[in-house]
């Protein structure tokens, strides 16, 4: 209790970040009032998204058939993808990747009668260089192989 009352006696200053965040270009800002023009923001040129799609309400605990069908759709899309034990990583432009994940949802709803489809996603983008998911993994493997 003494510690709490001692803390209350000291004035707590509001948090002010020490880093100023700036955009590389100002084309998103209007010249009057420096308001953000959100309608002109483009989606990233390249991204990778790791996603795990879970059909709900199919009456079966196994999702192997649904996953296999999703993999066929991804192959037909022409995008680069890698399946792993807990999901799939797909690469392309932001719009391409989000479109194909949406198509995966529709496929599972329509073909398997899933009343709900839940998807968790982790997306990554870079602006300084192009880097595939495979290159990211190789970089870490190279570090491990070098003994660092």
Coordinates of C-alpha atoms in Angstrom, one line a residue:
X1 CA 0.0 0.0 0.0
X2 CA 2.9 2.4 0.7
X3 CA 4.3 1.8 -2.7
X4 CA 0.9 2.6 -4.4
X5 CA 0.5 5.8 -2.4
X6 CA 4.0 6.8 -3.2
X7 CA 3.4 6.3 -6.9
X8 CA 0.2 8.4 -6.7
X9 CA 2.1 11.4 -5.2
X10 CA 4.3 11.6 -8.3
X11 CA 2.8 13.2 -11.3
X12 CA 2.6 10.8 -14.2
X13 CA 3.5 12.4 -17.5
X14 CA 1.6 11.4 -20.6
X15 CA 3.4 9.1 -23.0
X16 CA 4.9 10.9 -26.0
X17 CA 6.7 8.8 -28.6
X18 CA 10.2 9.9 -29.3
X19 CA 10.0 8.7 -32.9
X20 CA 8.3 10.8 -35.6
X21 CA 6.7 8.6 -38.2
X22 CA 6.8 10.1 -41.8
X23 CA 5.7 8.8 -45.2
X24 CA 8.2 8.5 -48.0
X25 CA 6.0 10.6 -50.2
X26 CA 3.4 13.3 -49.6
X27 CA 1.0 12.4 -52.4
X28 CA -1.4 11.0 -49.8
X29 CA -1.8 14.4 -48.1
X30 CA -3.8 17.3 -49.4
X31 CA -2.0 20.6 -49.4
X32 CA -4.7 22.3 -47.4
X33 CA -4.8 21.2 -43.8
X34 CA -2.5 18.2 -44.3
X35 CA -5.5 15.8 -44.2
X36 CA -4.8 12.2 -45.2
X37 CA -6.4 11.2 -48.5
X38 CA -7.1 7.5 -47.8
X39 CA -8.7 6.9 -51.2
X40 CA -5.3 7.2 -52.9
X41 CA -3.4 4.6 -50.8
X42 CA -2.5 1.7 -53.0
X43 CA -2.2 -1.9 -51.7
X44 CA 1.4 -3.4 -51.5
X45 CA 3.0 -4.6 -54.7
X46 CA 4.1 -7.9 -53.2
X47 CA 3.1 -9.8 -50.1
X48 CA 3.0 -13.2 -48.5
X49 CA 0.2 -14.4 -46.4
X50 CA 0.2 -17.4 -44.1
X51 CA -3.4 -18.5 -43.6
X52 CA -5.3 -21.3 -41.9
X53 CA -8.8 -21.8 -43.1
X54 CA -11.2 -23.7 -40.8
X55 CA -14.6 -24.8 -42.0
X56 CA -17.2 -24.8 -39.2
X57 CA -20.5 -26.8 -39.3
X58 CA -19.5 -29.6 -41.7
X59 CA -20.1 -32.4 -39.1
X60 CA -16.6 -33.8 -39.6
X61 CA -13.5 -33.2 -37.5
X62 CA -11.2 -33.9 -40.4
X63 CA -10.6 -31.0 -42.9
X64 CA -8.3 -33.0 -45.3
X65 CA -10.8 -32.9 -48.2
X66 CA -11.3 -29.2 -47.8
X67 CA -7.6 -28.5 -47.6
X68 CA -7.0 -30.7 -50.7
X69 CA -9.6 -28.7 -52.6
X70 CA -8.1 -25.4 -51.5
X71 CA -4.7 -26.6 -52.7
X72 CA -6.2 -27.3 -56.1
X73 CA -7.6 -23.8 -56.2
X74 CA -4.3 -22.3 -55.2
X75 CA -2.5 -24.3 -57.9
X76 CA -5.0 -23.1 -60.5
X77 CA -4.5 -19.5 -59.4
X78 CA -0.9 -19.5 -60.6
X79 CA 0.3 -17.9 -57.4
X80 CA 3.3 -19.3 -55.5
X81 CA 2.2 -21.2 -52.4
X82 CA 3.5 -23.7 -49.9
X83 CA 1.4 -25.9 -47.7
X84 CA 2.5 -26.8 -44.2
X85 CA 1.0 -28.7 -41.3
X86 CA -0.9 -25.8 -39.9
X87 CA -1.8 -23.8 -43.0
X88 CA -0.6 -22.4 -46.3
X89 CA 1.7 -19.5 -47.3
X90 CA 0.7 -17.8 -50.6
X91 CA 2.6 -15.1 -52.4
X92 CA 1.6 -12.4 -54.9
X93 CA 0.3 -8.9 -55.0
X94 CA -1.9 -7.9 -52.1
X95 CA -5.0 -7.9 -54.3
X96 CA -4.2 -11.3 -55.8
X97 CA -3.6 -13.0 -52.5
X98 CA -6.7 -11.6 -50.8
X99 CA -8.8 -12.5 -53.8
X100 CA -7.6 -16.1 -53.8
X101 CA -8.2 -16.5 -50.0
X102 CA -11.7 -15.1 -50.6
X103 CA -12.2 -17.7 -53.3
X104 CA -11.0 -20.4 -50.9
X105 CA -13.8 -19.3 -48.5
X106 CA -16.4 -19.4 -51.2
X107 CA -15.2 -22.8 -52.4
X108 CA -15.5 -24.4 -48.9
X109 CA -18.9 -22.8 -48.4
X110 CA -20.3 -24.0 -51.7
X111 CA -18.7 -27.4 -52.2
X112 CA -18.7 -28.6 -48.5
X113 CA -21.8 -26.8 -47.2
X114 CA -19.8 -25.1 -44.4
X115 CA -22.1 -22.6 -42.7
X116 CA -19.1 -20.7 -41.4
X117 CA -15.5 -20.5 -42.5
X118 CA -12.9 -18.9 -40.1
X119 CA -9.5 -17.9 -41.4
X120 CA -6.6 -16.6 -39.4
X121 CA -3.9 -14.8 -41.5
X122 CA -0.5 -13.3 -41.0
X123 CA 0.6 -11.0 -43.8
X124 CA 4.0 -9.6 -44.5
X125 CA 5.1 -6.9 -46.9
X126 CA 8.4 -5.1 -47.6
X127 CA 9.2 -1.9 -49.5
X128 CA 13.0 -2.0 -49.4
X129 CA 13.5 -5.1 -51.5
X130 CA 11.7 -8.1 -53.0
X131 CA 11.9 -11.2 -50.8
X132 CA 10.0 -14.4 -51.1
X133 CA 8.9 -16.6 -48.2
X134 CA 11.4 -19.2 -49.5
X135 CA 14.2 -16.6 -49.4
X136 CA 13.3 -15.7 -45.8
X137 CA 13.6 -19.3 -44.7
X138 CA 16.9 -19.8 -46.6
X139 CA 18.4 -16.7 -44.9
X140 CA 17.7 -18.3 -41.4
X141 CA 19.0 -21.7 -42.6
X142 CA 22.2 -20.1 -43.9
X143 CA 22.8 -18.4 -40.5
X144 CA 22.2 -21.7 -38.7
X145 CA 24.6 -23.5 -41.1
X146 CA 27.3 -21.0 -40.5
X147 CA 27.2 -21.7 -36.7
X148 CA 26.2 -18.2 -35.6

